[in-house]
PDB file of C-alpha atoms in Angstrom:
ATOM      1  CA  UNK A   5     110.596 102.916 105.914  1.00  0.00           C
ATOM      2  CA  UNK A   6     109.874  99.225 106.004  1.00  0.00           C
ATOM      3  CA  UNK A   7     111.166  97.157 103.119  1.00  0.00           C
ATOM      4  CA  UNK A   8     108.579  94.437 103.557  1.00  0.00           C
ATOM      5  CA  UNK A   9     104.823  94.957 103.636  1.00  0.00           C
ATOM      6  CA  UNK A  10     102.496  92.538 105.356  1.00  0.00           C
ATOM      7  CA  UNK A  11      98.846  91.861 104.638  1.00  0.00           C
ATOM      8  CA  UNK A  12      96.407  91.644 106.197  1.00  0.00           C
ATOM      9  CA  UNK A  13      97.098  93.826 109.225  1.00  0.00           C
ATOM     10  CA  UNK A  14      94.467  91.929 111.220  1.00  0.00           C
ATOM     11  CA  UNK A  15      93.126  88.428 110.803  1.00  0.00           C
ATOM     12  CA  UNK A  16      90.114  87.115 112.720  1.00  0.00           C
ATOM     13  CA  UNK A  17      89.875  83.357 112.410  1.00  0.00           C
ATOM     14  CA  UNK A  18      87.422  80.822 113.735  1.00  0.00           C
ATOM     15  CA  UNK A  19      89.091  77.973 115.560  1.00  0.00           C
ATOM     16  CA  UNK A  20      89.642  75.100 113.159  1.00  0.00           C
ATOM     17  CA  UNK A  21      89.791  77.280 110.035  1.00  0.00           C
ATOM     18  CA  UNK A  22      92.803  77.884 107.824  1.00  0.00           C
ATOM     19  CA  UNK A  23      94.318  81.252 106.966  1.00  0.00           C
ATOM     20  CA  UNK A  24      97.242  82.761 105.112  1.00  0.00           C
ATOM     21  CA  UNK A  25      99.251  85.900 105.763  1.00  0.00           C
ATOM     22  CA  UNK A  26     101.469  87.518 103.155  1.00  0.00           C
ATOM     23  CA  UNK A  27     104.725  89.425 103.064  1.00  0.00           C
ATOM     24  CA  UNK A  28     105.625  91.460  99.966  1.00  0.00           C
ATOM     25  CA  UNK A  29     108.652  93.425  98.832  1.00  0.00           C
ATOM     26  CA  UNK A  30     109.298  95.637  95.810  1.00  0.00           C
ATOM     27  CA  UNK A  31     112.878  94.396  95.708  1.00  0.00           C
ATOM     28  CA  UNK A  32     114.422  90.929  95.569  1.00  0.00           C
ATOM     29  CA  UNK A  33     115.188  89.596  99.022  1.00  0.00           C
ATOM     30  CA  UNK A  34     118.151  87.380  99.893  1.00  0.00           C
ATOM     31  CA  UNK A  35     116.216  85.808 102.733  1.00  0.00           C
ATOM     32  CA  UNK A  36     113.012  86.047 104.704  1.00  0.00           C
ATOM     33  CA  UNK A  37     112.459  85.180 108.337  1.00  0.00           C
ATOM     34  CA  UNK A  38     109.214  84.724 110.231  1.00  0.00           C
ATOM     35  CA  UNK A  39     108.692  85.531 113.910  1.00  0.00           C
ATOM     36  CA  UNK A  40     105.735  85.101 116.250  1.00  0.00           C
ATOM     37  CA  UNK A  41     105.020  87.508 119.085  1.00  0.00           C
ATOM     38  CA  UNK A  42     102.415  86.532 121.637  1.00  0.00           C
ATOM     39  CA  UNK A  43     100.445  89.347 123.314  1.00  0.00           C
ATOM     40  CA  UNK A  44     102.753  90.984 125.850  1.00  0.00           C
ATOM     41  CA  UNK A  45     105.649  88.813 124.712  1.00  0.00           C
ATOM     42  CA  UNK A  46     108.729  89.135 122.572  1.00  0.00           C
ATOM     43  CA  UNK A  47     109.404  87.964 119.000  1.00  0.00           C
ATOM     44  CA  UNK A  48     110.279  84.289 118.728  1.00  0.00           C
ATOM     45  CA  UNK A  49     112.043  82.991 115.644  1.00  0.00           C
ATOM     46  CA  UNK A  50     110.033  80.519 113.579  1.00  0.00           C
ATOM     47  CA  UNK A  51     111.927  79.936 110.349  1.00  0.00           C
ATOM     48  CA  UNK A  52     114.221  81.303 107.656  1.00  0.00           C
ATOM     49  CA  UNK A  53     113.795  80.837 103.894  1.00  0.00           C
ATOM     50  CA  UNK A  54     116.579  81.599 101.408  1.00  0.00           C
ATOM     51  CA  UNK A  55     115.890  79.719  98.169  1.00  0.00           C
ATOM     52  CA  UNK A  56     113.551  80.682  95.362  1.00  0.00           C
ATOM     53  CA  UNK A  57     110.305  78.717  95.650  1.00  0.00           C
ATOM     54  CA  UNK A  58     111.343  77.200  98.974  1.00  0.00           C
ATOM     55  CA  UNK A  59     108.608  75.608 101.074  1.00  0.00           C
ATOM     56  CA  UNK A  60     109.070  74.571 104.694  1.00  0.00           C
ATOM     57  CA  UNK A  61     106.570  73.041 107.091  1.00  0.00           C
ATOM     58  CA  UNK A  62     106.369  73.082 110.867  1.00  0.00           C
ATOM     59  CA  UNK A  63     103.398  70.977 111.968  1.00  0.00           C
ATOM     60  CA  UNK A  64     100.352  73.082 110.973  1.00  0.00           C
ATOM     61  CA  UNK A  65     102.456  75.981 109.632  1.00  0.00           C
ATOM     62  CA  UNK A  66     103.602  76.130 106.008  1.00  0.00           C
ATOM     63  CA  UNK A  67     106.063  78.795 104.909  1.00  0.00           C
ATOM     64  CA  UNK A  68     106.769  79.666 101.296  1.00  0.00           C
ATOM     65  CA  UNK A  69     109.269  81.932  99.527  1.00  0.00           C
ATOM     66  CA  UNK A  70     108.172  83.174  96.113  1.00  0.00           C
ATOM     67  CA  UNK A  71     109.895  82.207  92.886  1.00  0.00           C
ATOM     68  CA  UNK A  72     111.042  85.787  92.343  1.00  0.00           C
ATOM     69  CA  UNK A  73     112.074  86.097  96.013  1.00  0.00           C
ATOM     70  CA  UNK A  74     109.885  89.167  96.407  1.00  0.00           C
ATOM     71  CA  UNK A  75     107.147  87.648  98.514  1.00  0.00           C
ATOM     72  CA  UNK A  76     106.534  85.070 101.178  1.00  0.00           C
ATOM     73  CA  UNK A  77     103.526  83.513 102.832  1.00  0.00           C
ATOM     74  CA  UNK A  78     102.642  81.762 106.060  1.00  0.00           C
ATOM     75  CA  UNK A  79      99.694  79.383 105.952  1.00  0.00           C
ATOM     76  CA  UNK A  80      98.222  77.943 109.146  1.00  0.00           C
ATOM     77  CA  UNK A  81      95.815  75.034 108.973  1.00  0.00           C
ATOM     78  CA  UNK A  82      93.235  74.082 111.596  1.00  0.00           C
ATOM     79  CA  UNK A  83      93.857  77.218 113.658  1.00  0.00           C
ATOM     80  CA  UNK A  84      94.049  76.772 117.420  1.00  0.00           C
ATOM     81  CA  UNK A  85      93.782  79.306 120.232  1.00  0.00           C
ATOM     82  CA  UNK A  86      97.526  78.852 120.772  1.00  0.00           C
ATOM     83  CA  UNK A  87      98.084  80.479 117.365  1.00  0.00           C
ATOM     84  CA  UNK A  88      96.994  83.866 118.740  1.00  0.00           C
ATOM     85  CA  UNK A  89      99.635  86.551 118.347  1.00  0.00           C
ATOM     86  CA  UNK A  90     101.299  88.762 115.794  1.00  0.00           C
ATOM     87  CA  UNK A  91     103.273  87.190 112.978  1.00  0.00           C
ATOM     88  CA  UNK A  92     106.120  89.218 111.551  1.00  0.00           C
ATOM     89  CA  UNK A  93     108.193  88.668 108.481  1.00  0.00           C
ATOM     90  CA  UNK A  94     111.657  90.182 108.406  1.00  0.00           C
ATOM     91  CA  UNK A  95     114.644  90.329 106.141  1.00  0.00           C
ATOM     92  CA  UNK A  96     118.169  90.013 107.480  1.00  0.00           C
ATOM     93  CA  UNK A  97     121.374  91.677 106.291  1.00  0.00           C
ATOM     94  CA  UNK A  98     124.782  90.030 106.416  1.00  0.00           C
ATOM     95  CA  UNK A  99     125.417  91.278 109.969  1.00  0.00           C
ATOM     96  CA  UNK A 100     122.114  89.886 111.160  1.00  0.00           C
ATOM     97  CA  UNK A 101     120.269  93.198 111.374  1.00  0.00           C
ATOM     98  CA  UNK A 102     116.554  92.567 110.858  1.00  0.00           C
ATOM     99  CA  UNK A 103     114.090  94.764 109.009  1.00  0.00           C
ATOM    100  CA  UNK A 104     110.579  93.808 110.073  1.00  0.00           C
ATOM    101  CA  UNK A 105     107.212  94.203 108.471  1.00  0.00           C
ATOM    102  CA  UNK A 106     104.358  95.714 110.485  1.00  0.00           C
ATOM    103  CA  UNK A 107     102.957  92.281 111.290  1.00  0.00           C
ATOM    104  CA  UNK A 108      99.654  90.451 111.012  1.00  0.00           C
ATOM    105  CA  UNK A 109      97.736  90.336 114.272  1.00  0.00           C
ATOM    106  CA  UNK A 110      95.808  87.062 114.543  1.00  0.00           C
ATOM    107  CA  UNK A 111      92.768  86.701 116.767  1.00  0.00           C
ATOM    108  CA  UNK A 112      91.178  83.277 117.147  1.00  0.00           C
ATOM    109  CA  UNK A 113      87.574  82.875 118.200  1.00  0.00           C
ATOM    110  CA  UNK A 114      86.593  79.529 119.739  1.00  0.00           C
TER     111      UNK A 114
ATOM    112  CA  UNK B  20     119.913  77.613 129.790  1.00  0.00           C
ATOM    113  CA  UNK B  21     119.170  81.249 130.498  1.00  0.00           C
ATOM    114  CA  UNK B  22     117.875  83.386 127.682  1.00  0.00           C
ATOM    115  CA  UNK B  23     118.338  87.084 127.044  1.00  0.00           C
ATOM    116  CA  UNK B  24     117.306  89.142 130.039  1.00  0.00           C
ATOM    117  CA  UNK B  25     116.459  92.823 130.227  1.00  0.00           C
ATOM    118  CA  UNK B  26     115.920  95.213 133.094  1.00  0.00           C
ATOM    119  CA  UNK B  27     113.899  96.964 134.161  1.00  0.00           C
ATOM    120  CA  UNK B  28     110.866  95.353 132.547  1.00  0.00           C
ATOM    121  CA  UNK B  29     108.864  98.546 132.965  1.00  0.00           C
ATOM    122  CA  UNK B  30     110.064 102.103 133.312  1.00  0.00           C
ATOM    123  CA  UNK B  31     108.042 105.257 133.737  1.00  0.00           C
ATOM    124  CA  UNK B  32     109.997 108.453 133.238  1.00  0.00           C
ATOM    125  CA  UNK B  33     108.974 112.063 133.358  1.00  0.00           C
ATOM    126  CA  UNK B  34     109.724 114.048 130.240  1.00  0.00           C
ATOM    127  CA  UNK B  35     113.270 115.327 130.412  1.00  0.00           C
ATOM    128  CA  UNK B  36     114.621 112.546 132.631  1.00  0.00           C
ATOM    129  CA  UNK B  37     117.483 110.278 131.618  1.00  0.00           C
ATOM    130  CA  UNK B  38     116.962 106.506 131.556  1.00  0.00           C
ATOM    131  CA  UNK B  39     119.263 103.501 131.260  1.00  0.00           C
ATOM    132  CA  UNK B  40     118.053 100.149 129.971  1.00  0.00           C
ATOM    133  CA  UNK B  41     120.102  97.015 130.510  1.00  0.00           C
ATOM    134  CA  UNK B  42     120.476  93.897 128.379  1.00  0.00           C
ATOM    135  CA  UNK B  43     122.155  90.662 129.442  1.00  0.00           C
ATOM    136  CA  UNK B  44     122.614  88.551 126.298  1.00  0.00           C
ATOM    137  CA  UNK B  45     123.020  84.809 126.238  1.00  0.00           C
ATOM    138  CA  UNK B  46     126.501  83.994 127.520  1.00  0.00           C
ATOM    139  CA  UNK B  47     129.068  83.849 124.737  1.00  0.00           C
ATOM    140  CA  UNK B  48     126.898  85.490 122.105  1.00  0.00           C
ATOM    141  CA  UNK B  49     128.996  87.721 119.906  1.00  0.00           C
ATOM    142  CA  UNK B  50     126.277  89.809 118.271  1.00  0.00           C
ATOM    143  CA  UNK B  51     123.880  92.071 120.149  1.00  0.00           C
ATOM    144  CA  UNK B  52     121.089  94.190 118.691  1.00  0.00           C
ATOM    145  CA  UNK B  53     118.741  96.818 120.089  1.00  0.00           C
ATOM    146  CA  UNK B  54     115.320  97.392 118.554  1.00  0.00           C
ATOM    147  CA  UNK B  55     112.528  99.830 119.320  1.00  0.00           C
ATOM    148  CA  UNK B  56     108.940  98.625 119.000  1.00  0.00           C
ATOM    149  CA  UNK B  57     106.135 101.165 118.987  1.00  0.00           C
ATOM    150  CA  UNK B  58     102.617  99.995 119.785  1.00  0.00           C
ATOM    151  CA  UNK B  59     101.131  98.016 116.903  1.00  0.00           C
ATOM    152  CA  UNK B  60     104.326  98.110 114.842  1.00  0.00           C
ATOM    153  CA  UNK B  61     107.175  95.786 114.050  1.00  0.00           C
ATOM    154  CA  UNK B  62     110.509  96.229 115.819  1.00  0.00           C
ATOM    155  CA  UNK B  63     112.773  98.896 114.305  1.00  0.00           C
ATOM    156  CA  UNK B  64     116.553  98.482 114.374  1.00  0.00           C
ATOM    157  CA  UNK B  65     118.495 100.862 116.589  1.00  0.00           C
ATOM    158  CA  UNK B  66     122.069  99.619 116.872  1.00  0.00           C
ATOM    159  CA  UNK B  67     124.359  96.582 116.569  1.00  0.00           C
ATOM    160  CA  UNK B  68     127.395  95.399 118.526  1.00  0.00           C
ATOM    161  CA  UNK B  69     129.906  92.752 117.613  1.00  0.00           C
ATOM    162  CA  UNK B  70     131.578  91.999 120.929  1.00  0.00           C
ATOM    163  CA  UNK B  71     132.382  95.449 122.329  1.00  0.00           C
ATOM    164  CA  UNK B  72     132.490  97.210 118.968  1.00  0.00           C
ATOM    165  CA  UNK B  73     129.445  99.195 117.904  1.00  0.00           C
ATOM    166  CA  UNK B  74     129.421  98.496 114.182  1.00  0.00           C
ATOM    167  CA  UNK B  75     126.122 100.091 113.227  1.00  0.00           C
ATOM    168  CA  UNK B  76     124.226 102.845 115.013  1.00  0.00           C
ATOM    169  CA  UNK B  77     122.308 104.069 111.999  1.00  0.00           C
ATOM    170  CA  UNK B  78     118.926 103.405 113.622  1.00  0.00           C
ATOM    171  CA  UNK B  79     119.407 105.588 116.686  1.00  0.00           C
ATOM    172  CA  UNK B  80     116.745 108.287 116.269  1.00  0.00           C
ATOM    173  CA  UNK B  81     118.711 111.171 117.742  1.00  0.00           C
ATOM    174  CA  UNK B  82     121.879 112.052 119.621  1.00  0.00           C
ATOM    175  CA  UNK B  83     119.890 111.624 122.834  1.00  0.00           C
ATOM    176  CA  UNK B  84     120.245 107.874 122.344  1.00  0.00           C
ATOM    177  CA  UNK B  85     123.497 106.210 123.288  1.00  0.00           C
ATOM    178  CA  UNK B  86     124.406 102.537 123.593  1.00  0.00           C
ATOM    179  CA  UNK B  87     127.466 100.747 124.909  1.00  0.00           C
ATOM    180  CA  UNK B  88     128.781  97.253 125.479  1.00  0.00           C
ATOM    181  CA  UNK B  89     132.158  97.896 127.096  1.00  0.00           C
ATOM    182  CA  UNK B  90     133.201  94.325 127.888  1.00  0.00           C
ATOM    183  CA  UNK B  91     131.432  92.594 125.054  1.00  0.00           C
ATOM    184  CA  UNK B  92     128.688  91.102 127.195  1.00  0.00           C
ATOM    185  CA  UNK B  93     126.150  93.314 129.012  1.00  0.00           C
ATOM    186  CA  UNK B  94     124.838  96.271 127.032  1.00  0.00           C
ATOM    187  CA  UNK B  95     123.179  99.482 128.153  1.00  0.00           C
ATOM    188  CA  UNK B  96     120.935 101.719 126.086  1.00  0.00           C
ATOM    189  CA  UNK B  97     120.775 105.222 127.495  1.00  0.00           C
ATOM    190  CA  UNK B  98     118.226 107.835 126.545  1.00  0.00           C
ATOM    191  CA  UNK B  99     118.872 111.382 127.658  1.00  0.00           C
ATOM    192  CA  UNK B 100     116.185 114.028 128.163  1.00  0.00           C
ATOM    193  CA  UNK B 101     113.362 111.610 127.360  1.00  0.00           C
ATOM    194  CA  UNK B 102     110.508 112.787 125.165  1.00  0.00           C
ATOM    195  CA  UNK B 103     106.993 111.380 124.824  1.00  0.00           C
ATOM    196  CA  UNK B 104     107.828 109.955 121.403  1.00  0.00           C
ATOM    197  CA  UNK B 105     110.420 107.735 123.087  1.00  0.00           C
ATOM    198  CA  UNK B 106     107.611 105.706 124.677  1.00  0.00           C
ATOM    199  CA  UNK B 107     107.953 102.203 123.259  1.00  0.00           C
ATOM    200  CA  UNK B 108     109.174  98.724 124.056  1.00  0.00           C
ATOM    201  CA  UNK B 109     112.938  98.404 123.731  1.00  0.00           C
ATOM    202  CA  UNK B 110     114.004  94.925 122.706  1.00  0.00           C
ATOM    203  CA  UNK B 111     117.451  93.437 122.932  1.00  0.00           C
ATOM    204  CA  UNK B 112     118.458  90.424 120.828  1.00  0.00           C
ATOM    205  CA  UNK B 113     121.600  88.363 120.619  1.00  0.00           C
ATOM    206  CA  UNK B 114     123.028  85.640 118.447  1.00  0.00           C
ATOM    207  CA  UNK B 115     126.083  83.443 118.736  1.00  0.00           C
ATOM    208  CA  UNK B 116     128.079  84.587 115.741  1.00  0.00           C
ATOM    209  CA  UNK B 117     129.346  87.645 113.943  1.00  0.00           C
ATOM    210  CA  UNK B 118     128.507  88.112 110.289  1.00  0.00           C
ATOM    211  CA  UNK B 119     126.654  85.764 107.973  1.00  0.00           C
ATOM    212  CA  UNK B 120     126.948  82.569 109.963  1.00  0.00           C
ATOM    213  CA  UNK B 121     123.856  81.223 111.637  1.00  0.00           C
ATOM    214  CA  UNK B 122     120.749  83.322 111.509  1.00  0.00           C
ATOM    215  CA  UNK B 123     118.465  82.906 114.509  1.00  0.00           C
ATOM    216  CA  UNK B 124     118.164  85.882 116.858  1.00  0.00           C
ATOM    217  CA  UNK B 125     117.104  85.435 120.445  1.00  0.00           C
ATOM    218  CA  UNK B 126     115.041  88.258 121.846  1.00  0.00           C
ATOM    219  CA  UNK B 127     114.753  89.383 125.438  1.00  0.00           C
ATOM    220  CA  UNK B 128     111.402  90.225 127.058  1.00  0.00           C
ATOM    221  CA  UNK B 129     111.873  93.929 126.416  1.00  0.00           C
ATOM    222  CA  UNK B 130     111.656  97.065 128.538  1.00  0.00           C
ATOM    223  CA  UNK B 131     108.428  99.006 128.208  1.00  0.00           C
ATOM    224  CA  UNK B 132     109.280 102.696 128.554  1.00  0.00           C
ATOM    225  CA  UNK B 133     106.491 105.172 129.197  1.00  0.00           C
ATOM    226  CA  UNK B 134     107.352 108.860 129.175  1.00  0.00           C
ATOM    227  CA  UNK B 135     104.805 111.073 130.901  1.00  0.00           C
TER     228      UNK B 135
END
């Protein structure tokens, strides 16, 4: 089974709006990674978070790791059509093996 | 530079046929992973190589699945006597280092396997 749960499963967003997707675990995580997969494409690494309460920004994307290291969020501001795709969170073991969530599929309407 | 490449990109197999999927990782990358991605799901781990050594094959769903990386570069995932439930995208990923050093994985485009 998957160690991390993602909500929502689908997200319909109007262009220009903000949205947030969440990743939750019942256990404490040592790290969390976020990937983006465009339709028909492959996962592309976005970021890794390892510290409690860590916040990282990439342009319009803000990533956060919870204080208890059991949840993470990805917030996108001013959504653009280029943000279309599925966003996955994943946790990595010491060998690099990734355990992915089921993803949040984002659809942007102009 | 070149990324991870996989071939074929698409494969249609009749139930019961054997298939072989190839992965060419980024040159010099020590670690290589195979994942299986069913439609609408996240990738699921299959197996991990460090150079030519297969260190973890806990995700292989049955003994019909076999993977190798004999010279520590190119890897092949073989599925014997394919079943309909094997239909999925098979993703290969590599990264430069062995254990907990560096963390980004580079994924190939995947092979979409359809078993009819």
